[in-house]
XYZ file of C-alpha atoms in Angstrom:
214
model
C -22.741 102.119 37.231
C -21.896 105.584 37.772
C -24.237 108.513 36.303
C -23.474 112.460 35.678
C -25.642 115.134 35.388
C -27.182 116.667 32.703
C -25.589 113.732 30.636
C -27.419 110.391 32.157
C -25.916 107.131 30.145
C -24.888 104.516 32.129
C -21.319 102.341 30.570
C -23.861 99.213 29.948
C -26.303 101.621 28.174
C -23.322 102.634 26.250
C -21.635 99.515 25.280
C -24.858 97.893 24.528
C -26.132 100.789 21.989
C -22.412 100.120 20.179
C -23.637 96.232 20.159
C -27.476 97.186 18.608
C -24.940 99.535 16.008
C -22.487 97.113 15.034
C -25.437 94.560 14.642
C -27.261 96.670 11.900
C -24.098 97.444 10.406
C -23.308 93.656 9.889
C -26.398 92.560 8.993
C -26.594 93.851 5.248
C -23.172 92.613 4.777
C -24.421 88.285 5.323
C -27.297 89.274 4.035
C -25.735 90.595 0.638
C -22.764 87.630 1.006
C -25.672 85.038 1.493
C -27.651 86.111 -1.739
C -24.075 86.069 -3.397
C -22.658 82.716 -2.653
C -26.845 81.419 -3.484
C -25.948 83.095 -6.830
C -22.995 82.116 -8.229
C -23.596 78.782 -8.829
C -20.216 77.550 -10.343
C -19.919 76.580 -14.094
C -20.558 73.228 -15.530
C -19.607 71.918 -18.929
C -20.568 68.480 -20.892
C -16.753 67.796 -22.024
C -15.990 63.949 -24.086
C -13.301 62.279 -22.654
C -11.821 59.219 -24.340
C -10.070 57.042 -21.422
C -8.610 53.965 -22.282
C -9.931 53.181 -25.055
C -13.351 54.316 -23.745
C -15.795 56.991 -24.555
C -17.371 58.914 -21.821
C -19.468 62.027 -21.838
C -19.377 63.304 -18.059
C -20.402 67.060 -17.041
C -18.260 68.918 -14.816
C -17.591 71.859 -13.144
C -15.420 74.056 -15.686
C -12.521 74.820 -12.084
C -12.556 70.339 -12.277
C -8.944 69.346 -12.973
C -8.622 65.771 -15.158
C -6.931 64.088 -12.103
C -10.544 64.987 -10.096
C -12.276 64.091 -13.082
C -11.092 60.610 -13.633
C -11.320 59.837 -9.427
C -13.938 61.280 -8.718
C -16.381 61.102 -12.494
C -15.259 58.108 -14.083
C -13.837 56.364 -10.333
C -10.466 55.797 -11.661
C -8.464 55.405 -8.833
C -5.885 53.985 -10.407
C -4.457 57.575 -10.487
C -3.209 59.145 -6.981
C -3.494 62.674 -6.352
C 0.009 63.248 -4.317
C 0.962 66.916 -3.420
C -1.644 68.104 -6.013
C 0.739 70.622 -6.924
C 2.268 69.278 -9.663
C 5.268 68.409 -7.954
C 5.617 64.262 -7.208
C 4.670 63.027 -10.787
C 1.894 60.716 -8.356
C -1.169 61.635 -11.080
C 0.855 61.260 -14.080
C -1.223 59.740 -16.994
C -0.598 59.547 -20.258
C -2.863 62.115 -22.521
C -2.359 61.747 -26.477
C 0.830 59.456 -26.297
C 2.627 62.271 -24.000
C 2.758 62.409 -19.829
C 1.422 65.263 -18.369
C 0.443 65.651 -14.565
C -2.872 65.429 -13.900
C -3.560 67.813 -11.294
C -2.435 70.784 -12.884
C -5.188 70.432 -16.590
C -8.265 70.772 -16.791
C -11.119 68.554 -17.848
C -12.513 70.153 -19.817
C -9.399 71.137 -21.986
C -9.279 67.236 -23.712
C -12.193 67.077 -25.580
C -12.001 64.389 -27.066
C -8.746 63.212 -26.346
C -6.674 59.624 -26.271
C -6.058 59.178 -21.714
C -4.181 56.657 -20.805
C -4.372 55.807 -16.995
C -2.580 52.938 -14.762
C -6.148 50.696 -15.711
C -5.418 50.639 -19.283
C -2.010 49.967 -19.398
C -3.104 46.288 -18.229
C -4.854 44.132 -16.150
C -4.050 41.817 -13.240
C -4.516 38.395 -15.622
C -2.426 40.227 -18.225
C -0.111 42.973 -16.671
C 2.088 45.366 -19.450
C 5.248 44.727 -19.787
C 6.156 47.785 -17.330
C 4.265 46.706 -15.107
C 5.217 43.147 -15.120
C 9.134 44.735 -15.347
C 7.956 46.460 -11.867
C 7.022 44.138 -10.471
C 10.233 41.712 -11.740
C 12.330 44.340 -10.350
C 10.538 45.063 -6.652
C 10.106 48.514 -8.375
C 7.878 49.443 -5.480
C 7.864 50.357 -1.929
C 4.411 51.716 -0.725
C 3.137 51.521 -4.322
C 1.460 54.806 -4.079
C 3.125 56.201 -6.528
C 3.720 53.343 -9.026
C 1.152 53.691 -11.287
C 2.394 57.644 -11.957
C 5.740 55.943 -11.575
C 4.892 53.170 -14.639
C 2.683 55.726 -16.605
C 5.351 57.921 -17.201
C 8.303 54.972 -17.596
C 5.744 54.127 -21.134
C 5.653 57.638 -22.440
C 9.775 57.871 -21.022
C 10.579 55.234 -23.783
C 8.131 56.730 -26.306
C 10.044 60.063 -26.301
C 12.793 58.201 -26.639
C 11.791 56.308 -30.120
C 10.377 59.965 -31.068
C 13.612 61.199 -31.182
C 12.598 63.805 -28.275
C 15.848 65.129 -26.597
C 16.304 65.421 -22.456
C 18.092 67.801 -20.916
C 21.162 65.739 -20.749
C 21.581 64.364 -24.660
C 24.631 65.617 -25.771
C 23.661 65.634 -29.657
C 20.459 67.001 -29.787
C 20.439 66.627 -33.596
C 20.925 62.603 -33.219
C 18.817 60.010 -32.159
C 18.949 59.712 -27.973
C 19.064 56.041 -26.858
C 17.920 54.739 -23.574
C 20.793 55.232 -20.985
C 20.891 55.578 -17.381
C 21.692 58.673 -17.008
C 18.589 59.709 -19.465
C 16.052 57.446 -17.962
C 17.321 58.659 -14.101
C 16.699 62.681 -16.020
C 13.675 61.798 -17.278
C 11.943 60.303 -14.816
C 12.925 63.252 -12.225
C 9.971 64.041 -12.165
C 8.112 61.311 -10.479
C 9.468 61.233 -7.184
C 9.312 58.122 -5.124
C 10.040 58.687 -0.907
C 10.300 54.954 -0.395
C 13.265 55.843 -2.865
C 12.868 52.457 -5.005
C 14.878 54.925 -7.604
C 17.342 52.227 -8.383
C 14.703 49.170 -9.048
C 12.464 51.364 -11.392
C 15.913 51.866 -13.659
C 16.027 48.589 -14.055
C 12.637 47.599 -14.320
C 12.640 50.465 -17.811
C 16.003 49.233 -18.990
C 14.162 45.442 -18.661
C 11.891 46.810 -20.701
C 13.684 48.359 -23.297
C 16.102 45.657 -23.420
C 18.786 47.587 -22.682
C 21.680 47.700 -19.079
C 22.063 50.213 -16.399
C 25.628 51.482 -17.520
C 26.402 53.569 -14.480
């Protein structure tokens, strides 16, 4: 310790004073942050979902995705959470006849809409034709992407039947047909890291009553 005459302040005293000042400055900020957290309760909203033919009313945080509402609130865990960024397609469900990535949409946006998950397509005792075809053609390996793949495949055939063209449709004024190129393009948003793509295409062709063209 060193003390100069006329300025009797030690280094230790300076450090202690600095710490005390910092504490005094930080304390109000921490207190305000704590109070802010307590006051900012997440907003919730009731929503009615028609899932797999069953109407259910739930109250959710308005930021809850449809995927989390299905899995966490309704316990329908067949729909899988993959990338959670809309890039892998594992969370695909069918809403009002159209397939969507349920991780990219909020539950409160689907008030009263018809939602079909993999649980709503078939049962272990009575499989949907697409589920049976995936089993027949071994269209899965680890199986994690399979629920999203099947929901997407069912909706894909519905899109073609409805005359909705894709990026590879040659004549967009004509009725699209079930070709391998159409299926590959329309299923490109569903990623299978195991590489079961060829068998998945065979399964969809089987349900459509068509054959692989390439």
